[in-house]
Short mmCIF file of C-alpha atoms in Angstrom, two decimals:
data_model
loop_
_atom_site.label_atom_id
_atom_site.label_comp_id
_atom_site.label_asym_id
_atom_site.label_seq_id
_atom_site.Cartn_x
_atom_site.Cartn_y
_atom_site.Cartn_z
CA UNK S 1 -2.59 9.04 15.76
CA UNK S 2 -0.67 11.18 13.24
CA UNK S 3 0.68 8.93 10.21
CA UNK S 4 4.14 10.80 9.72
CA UNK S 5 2.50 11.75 5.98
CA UNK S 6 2.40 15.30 5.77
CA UNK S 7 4.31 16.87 3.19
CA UNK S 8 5.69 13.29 2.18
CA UNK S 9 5.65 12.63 -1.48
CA UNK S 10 4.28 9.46 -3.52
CA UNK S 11 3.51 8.04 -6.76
CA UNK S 12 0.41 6.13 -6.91
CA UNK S 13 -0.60 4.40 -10.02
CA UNK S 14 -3.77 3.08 -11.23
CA UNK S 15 -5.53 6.19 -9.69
CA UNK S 16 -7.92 7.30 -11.71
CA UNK S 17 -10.67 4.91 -9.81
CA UNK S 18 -10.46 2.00 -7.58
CA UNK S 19 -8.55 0.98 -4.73
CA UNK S 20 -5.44 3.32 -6.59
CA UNK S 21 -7.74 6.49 -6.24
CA UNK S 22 -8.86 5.37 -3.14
CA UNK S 23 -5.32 5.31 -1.78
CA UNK S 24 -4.57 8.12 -3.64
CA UNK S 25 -7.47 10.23 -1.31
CA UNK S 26 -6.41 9.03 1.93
CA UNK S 27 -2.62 9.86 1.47
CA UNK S 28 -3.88 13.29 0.61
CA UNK S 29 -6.27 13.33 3.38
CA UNK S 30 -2.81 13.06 5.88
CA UNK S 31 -1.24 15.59 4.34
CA UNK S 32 0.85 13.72 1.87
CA UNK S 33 1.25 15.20 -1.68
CA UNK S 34 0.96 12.55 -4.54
CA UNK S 35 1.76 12.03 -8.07
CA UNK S 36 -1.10 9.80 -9.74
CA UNK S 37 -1.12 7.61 -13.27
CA UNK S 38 -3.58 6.22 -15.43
CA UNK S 39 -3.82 5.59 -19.12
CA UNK S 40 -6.21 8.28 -20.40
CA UNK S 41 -4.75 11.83 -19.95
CA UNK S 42 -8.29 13.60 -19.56
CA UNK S 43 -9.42 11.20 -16.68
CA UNK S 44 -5.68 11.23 -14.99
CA UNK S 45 -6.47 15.41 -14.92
CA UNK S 46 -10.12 14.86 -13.40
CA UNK S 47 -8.48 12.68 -11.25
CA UNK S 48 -5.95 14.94 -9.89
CA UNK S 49 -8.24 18.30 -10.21
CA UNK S 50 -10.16 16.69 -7.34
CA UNK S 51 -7.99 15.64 -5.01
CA UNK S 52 -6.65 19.39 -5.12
CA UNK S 53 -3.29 21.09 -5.36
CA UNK S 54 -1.60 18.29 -3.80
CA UNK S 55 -1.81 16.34 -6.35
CA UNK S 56 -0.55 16.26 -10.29
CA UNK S 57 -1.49 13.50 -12.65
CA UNK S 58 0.62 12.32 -15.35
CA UNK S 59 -0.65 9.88 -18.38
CA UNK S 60 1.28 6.78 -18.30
CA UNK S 61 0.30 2.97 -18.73
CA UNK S 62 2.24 0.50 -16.65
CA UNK S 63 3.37 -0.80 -19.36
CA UNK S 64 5.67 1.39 -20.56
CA UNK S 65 9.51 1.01 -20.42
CA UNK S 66 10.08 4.77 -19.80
CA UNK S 67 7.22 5.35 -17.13
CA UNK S 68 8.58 4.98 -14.01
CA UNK S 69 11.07 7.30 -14.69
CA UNK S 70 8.68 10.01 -15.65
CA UNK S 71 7.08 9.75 -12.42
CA UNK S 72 9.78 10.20 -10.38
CA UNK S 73 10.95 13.00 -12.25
CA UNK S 74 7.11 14.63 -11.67
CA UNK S 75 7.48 13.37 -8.22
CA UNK S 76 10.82 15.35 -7.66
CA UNK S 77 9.98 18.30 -9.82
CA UNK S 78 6.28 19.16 -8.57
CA UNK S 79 7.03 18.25 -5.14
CA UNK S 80 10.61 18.44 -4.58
CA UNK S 81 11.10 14.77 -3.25
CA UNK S 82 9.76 11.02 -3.84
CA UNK S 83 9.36 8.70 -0.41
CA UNK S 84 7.49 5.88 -2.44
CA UNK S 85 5.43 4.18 -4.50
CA UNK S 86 2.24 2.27 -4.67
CA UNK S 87 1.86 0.25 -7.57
CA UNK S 88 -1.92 -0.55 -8.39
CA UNK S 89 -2.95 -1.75 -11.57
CA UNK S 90 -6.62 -2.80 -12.90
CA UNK S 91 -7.41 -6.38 -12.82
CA UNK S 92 -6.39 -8.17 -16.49
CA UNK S 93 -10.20 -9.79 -18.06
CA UNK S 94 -11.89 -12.14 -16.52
CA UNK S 95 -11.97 -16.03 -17.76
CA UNK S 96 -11.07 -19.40 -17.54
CA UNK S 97 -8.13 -21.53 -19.12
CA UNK S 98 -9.73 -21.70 -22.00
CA UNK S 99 -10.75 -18.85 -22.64
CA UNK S 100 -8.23 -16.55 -21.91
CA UNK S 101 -5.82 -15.86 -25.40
CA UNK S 102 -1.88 -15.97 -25.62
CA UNK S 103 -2.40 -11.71 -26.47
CA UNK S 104 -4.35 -11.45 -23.51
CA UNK S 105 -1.51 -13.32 -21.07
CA UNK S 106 1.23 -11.00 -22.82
CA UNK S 107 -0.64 -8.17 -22.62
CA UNK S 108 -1.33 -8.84 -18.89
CA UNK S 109 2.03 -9.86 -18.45
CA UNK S 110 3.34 -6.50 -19.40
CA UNK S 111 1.18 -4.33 -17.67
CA UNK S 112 0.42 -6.45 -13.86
CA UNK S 113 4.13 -7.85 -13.91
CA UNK S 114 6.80 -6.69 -15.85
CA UNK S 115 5.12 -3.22 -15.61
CA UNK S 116 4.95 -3.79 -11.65
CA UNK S 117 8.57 -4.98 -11.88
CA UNK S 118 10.15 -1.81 -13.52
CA UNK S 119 8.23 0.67 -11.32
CA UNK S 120 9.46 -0.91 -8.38
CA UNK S 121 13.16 -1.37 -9.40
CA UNK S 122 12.89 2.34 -10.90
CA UNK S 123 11.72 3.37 -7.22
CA UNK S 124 14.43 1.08 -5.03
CA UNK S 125 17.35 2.95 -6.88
CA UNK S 126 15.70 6.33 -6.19
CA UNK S 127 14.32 5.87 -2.24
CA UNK S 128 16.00 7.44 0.63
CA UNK S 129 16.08 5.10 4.14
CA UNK S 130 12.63 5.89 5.54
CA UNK S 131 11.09 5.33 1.95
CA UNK S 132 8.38 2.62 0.69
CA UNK S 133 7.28 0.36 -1.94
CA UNK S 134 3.66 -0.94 -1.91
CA UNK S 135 1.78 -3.26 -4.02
CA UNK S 136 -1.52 -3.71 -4.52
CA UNK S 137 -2.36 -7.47 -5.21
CA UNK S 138 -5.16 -9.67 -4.06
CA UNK S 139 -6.40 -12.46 -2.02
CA UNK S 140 -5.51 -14.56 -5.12
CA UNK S 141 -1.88 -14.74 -3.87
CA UNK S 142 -3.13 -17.82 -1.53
CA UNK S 143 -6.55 -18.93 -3.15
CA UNK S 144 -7.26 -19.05 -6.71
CA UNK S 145 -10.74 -16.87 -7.44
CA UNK S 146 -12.88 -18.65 -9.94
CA UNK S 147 -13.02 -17.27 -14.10
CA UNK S 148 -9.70 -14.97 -12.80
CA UNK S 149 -7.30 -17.22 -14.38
CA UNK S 150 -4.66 -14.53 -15.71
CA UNK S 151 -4.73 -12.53 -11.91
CA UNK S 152 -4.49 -16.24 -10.24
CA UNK S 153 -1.27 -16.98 -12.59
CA UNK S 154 0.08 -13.31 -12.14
CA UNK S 155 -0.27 -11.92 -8.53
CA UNK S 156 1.15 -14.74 -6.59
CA UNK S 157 4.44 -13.98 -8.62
CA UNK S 158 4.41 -10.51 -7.44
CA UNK S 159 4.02 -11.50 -4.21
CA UNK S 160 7.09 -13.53 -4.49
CA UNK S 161 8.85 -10.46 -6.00
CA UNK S 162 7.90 -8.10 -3.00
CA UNK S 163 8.77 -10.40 -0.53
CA UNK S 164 11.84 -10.51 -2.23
CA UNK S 165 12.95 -7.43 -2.80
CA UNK S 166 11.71 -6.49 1.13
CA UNK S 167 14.94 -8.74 1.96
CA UNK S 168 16.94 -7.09 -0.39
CA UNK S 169 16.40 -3.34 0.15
CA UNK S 170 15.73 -4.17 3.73
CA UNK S 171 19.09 -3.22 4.83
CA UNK S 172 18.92 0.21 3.01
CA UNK S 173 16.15 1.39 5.42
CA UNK S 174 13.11 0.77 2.41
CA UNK S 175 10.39 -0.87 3.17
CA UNK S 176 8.14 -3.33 0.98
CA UNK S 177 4.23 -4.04 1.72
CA UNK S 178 1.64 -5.70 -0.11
CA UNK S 179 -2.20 -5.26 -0.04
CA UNK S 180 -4.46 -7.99 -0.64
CA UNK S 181 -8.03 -7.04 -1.32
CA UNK S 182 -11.39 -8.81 -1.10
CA UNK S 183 -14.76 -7.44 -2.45
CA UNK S 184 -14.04 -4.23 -2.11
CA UNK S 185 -17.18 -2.37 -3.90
CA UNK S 186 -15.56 -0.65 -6.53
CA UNK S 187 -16.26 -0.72 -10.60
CA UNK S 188 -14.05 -3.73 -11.39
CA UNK S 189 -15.81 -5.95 -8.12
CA UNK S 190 -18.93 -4.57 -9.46
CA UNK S 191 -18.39 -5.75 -12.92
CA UNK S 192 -17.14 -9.03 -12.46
CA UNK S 193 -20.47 -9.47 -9.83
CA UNK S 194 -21.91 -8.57 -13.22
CA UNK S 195 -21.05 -11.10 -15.23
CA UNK S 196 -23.15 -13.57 -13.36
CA UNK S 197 -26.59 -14.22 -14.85
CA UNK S 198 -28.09 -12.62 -11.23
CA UNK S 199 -25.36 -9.64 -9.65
CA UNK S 200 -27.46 -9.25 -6.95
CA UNK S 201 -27.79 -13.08 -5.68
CA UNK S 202 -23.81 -13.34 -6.28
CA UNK S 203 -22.82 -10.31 -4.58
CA UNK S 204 -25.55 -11.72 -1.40
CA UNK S 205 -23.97 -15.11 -1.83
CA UNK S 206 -20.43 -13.79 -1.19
CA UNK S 207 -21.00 -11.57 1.36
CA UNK S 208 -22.39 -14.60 3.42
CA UNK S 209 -18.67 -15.69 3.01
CA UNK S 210 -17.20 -12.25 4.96
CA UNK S 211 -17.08 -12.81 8.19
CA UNK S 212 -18.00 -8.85 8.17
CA UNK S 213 -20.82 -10.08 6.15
CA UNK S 214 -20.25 -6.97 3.45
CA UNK S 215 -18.62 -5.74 0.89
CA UNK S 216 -15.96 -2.79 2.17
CA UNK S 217 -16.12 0.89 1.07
CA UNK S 218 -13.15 1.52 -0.80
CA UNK S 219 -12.07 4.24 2.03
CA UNK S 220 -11.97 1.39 4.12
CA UNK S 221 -8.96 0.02 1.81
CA UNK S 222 -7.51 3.28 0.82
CA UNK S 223 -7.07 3.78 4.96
CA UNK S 224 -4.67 0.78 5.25
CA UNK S 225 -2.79 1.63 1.63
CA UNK S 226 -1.91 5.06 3.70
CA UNK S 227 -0.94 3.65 7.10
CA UNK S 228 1.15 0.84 5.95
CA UNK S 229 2.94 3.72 3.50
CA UNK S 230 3.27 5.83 6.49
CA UNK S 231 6.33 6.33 8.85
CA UNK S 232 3.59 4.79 11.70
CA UNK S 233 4.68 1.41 9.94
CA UNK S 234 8.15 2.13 10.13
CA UNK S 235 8.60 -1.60 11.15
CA UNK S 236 6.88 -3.51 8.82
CA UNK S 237 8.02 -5.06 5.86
CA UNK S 238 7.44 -8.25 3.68
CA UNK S 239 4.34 -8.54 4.57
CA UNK S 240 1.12 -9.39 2.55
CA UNK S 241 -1.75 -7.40 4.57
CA UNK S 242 -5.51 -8.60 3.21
CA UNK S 243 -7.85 -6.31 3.66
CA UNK S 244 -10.89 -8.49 2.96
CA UNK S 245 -13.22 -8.21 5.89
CA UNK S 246 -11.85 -11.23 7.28
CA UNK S 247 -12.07 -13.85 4.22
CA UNK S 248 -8.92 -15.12 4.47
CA UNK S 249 -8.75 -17.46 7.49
CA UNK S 250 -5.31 -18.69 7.60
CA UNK S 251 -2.77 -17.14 9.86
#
């Protein structure tokens, strides 16, 4: 089936490594053209060297106030257009209630929400009908996940905020989709498997809990990131898609 993508432009943030670069590949892969973010200029450069002359990366932290407007104007000048966004940031640190500091919640709060927030606003005033907004979240919108205290207080919010603004740019013709992800077997997955006193026993231990009974390749993730973005899902909106392998077992 052919996407729609090619020649489309996006922003992707977060997409030095992870599920952003993931995404980042795919959309490339179909022929879209893509501006990518992360905080460190030389890595953002890497980044974008090898995912080839369709892509440009530009050094920019979610966090700041003037961002978003700096990618669409990369978007638009490199490309010649901007059709949407996916906003992927890295997971805020690991802990519990008590362990987690008021610096560490504002911090967060900057970067996964408000930062979230602005990109997306910045990106509904610039979108054409047939343009997209995507967020990448995770299953902790329905089920808090154990010593993620700051993610379980912060993504269910921006879940709320997506579904949201779906209803409000709806009738303009933009779409908004969220992506919820399980164990995907990236760095961050891999380090918070880590932080057990046996990784290998709690990574075994929670693939008996997938259905699929395995971790997914982050391919397998950036794959759905580049259909739901695509014109293919040119009628869905609002929704909260987990791509977990099956964990989630409510409708």
């Amino acid at each position: 089936m052919d996407l729609g993508l090619k020649d489309r432009v996006f922003v992707v943030t977060g997409a030095t490594r992870g599920l952003g670069n993931a995404s980042a590949r795919e959309l490339v892969a179909d022929g879209a053209k893509v501006v990518i973010t992360g905080r460190d200029e030389k890595r953002v450069a890497d980044a974008a060297a090898e995912l080839g002359e369709n892509a440009v990366g530009v050094a920019v932290d979610n966090a700041d106030a003037d961002g978003p407007e700096r990618l669409v104007a990369a978007a638009r000048e490199h490309f010649g257009g901007f059709d949407g966004i996916l906003v992927s940031v890295g997971g805020p640190p690991p802990g519990f209630v008590a362990d987690n500091t008021d610096e560490q919640w504002r911090a967060a709060f900057d970067s996964v929400f408000l930062g979230a927030v602005r990109l997306a606003r910045t990106a509904a005033a610039e979108l054409e009908p047939g343009g997209v907004i995507g967020f990448v979240l995770s299953g902790s919108v329905h089920e808090p996940i154990p010593g993620l205290t700051i993610s379980n207080g912060l993504r269910p919010g921006l879940a709320g905020f997506a579904k949201s603004l779906a209803d409000e740019l709806g009738p303009r013709g933009i779409r908004v989709v969220g992506l919820l992800p399980g164990r995907i077997d990236t760095d961050r997955v891999r380090e918070l498997d880590a932080l057990s006193a046996d990784p290998e026993a709690t990574r075994a231990a929670s693939e008996s809990r997938i259905p699929l009974r395995r971790y997914g390749a982050p391919e397998e993730f950036g794959r759905a990131a580049a259909f739901l973005l695509s014109p293919a899902a040119s009628y869905i909106t609002g929704v909260m898609l987990p791509v977990d392998g099956g964990t989630r077992h409510g409708f």
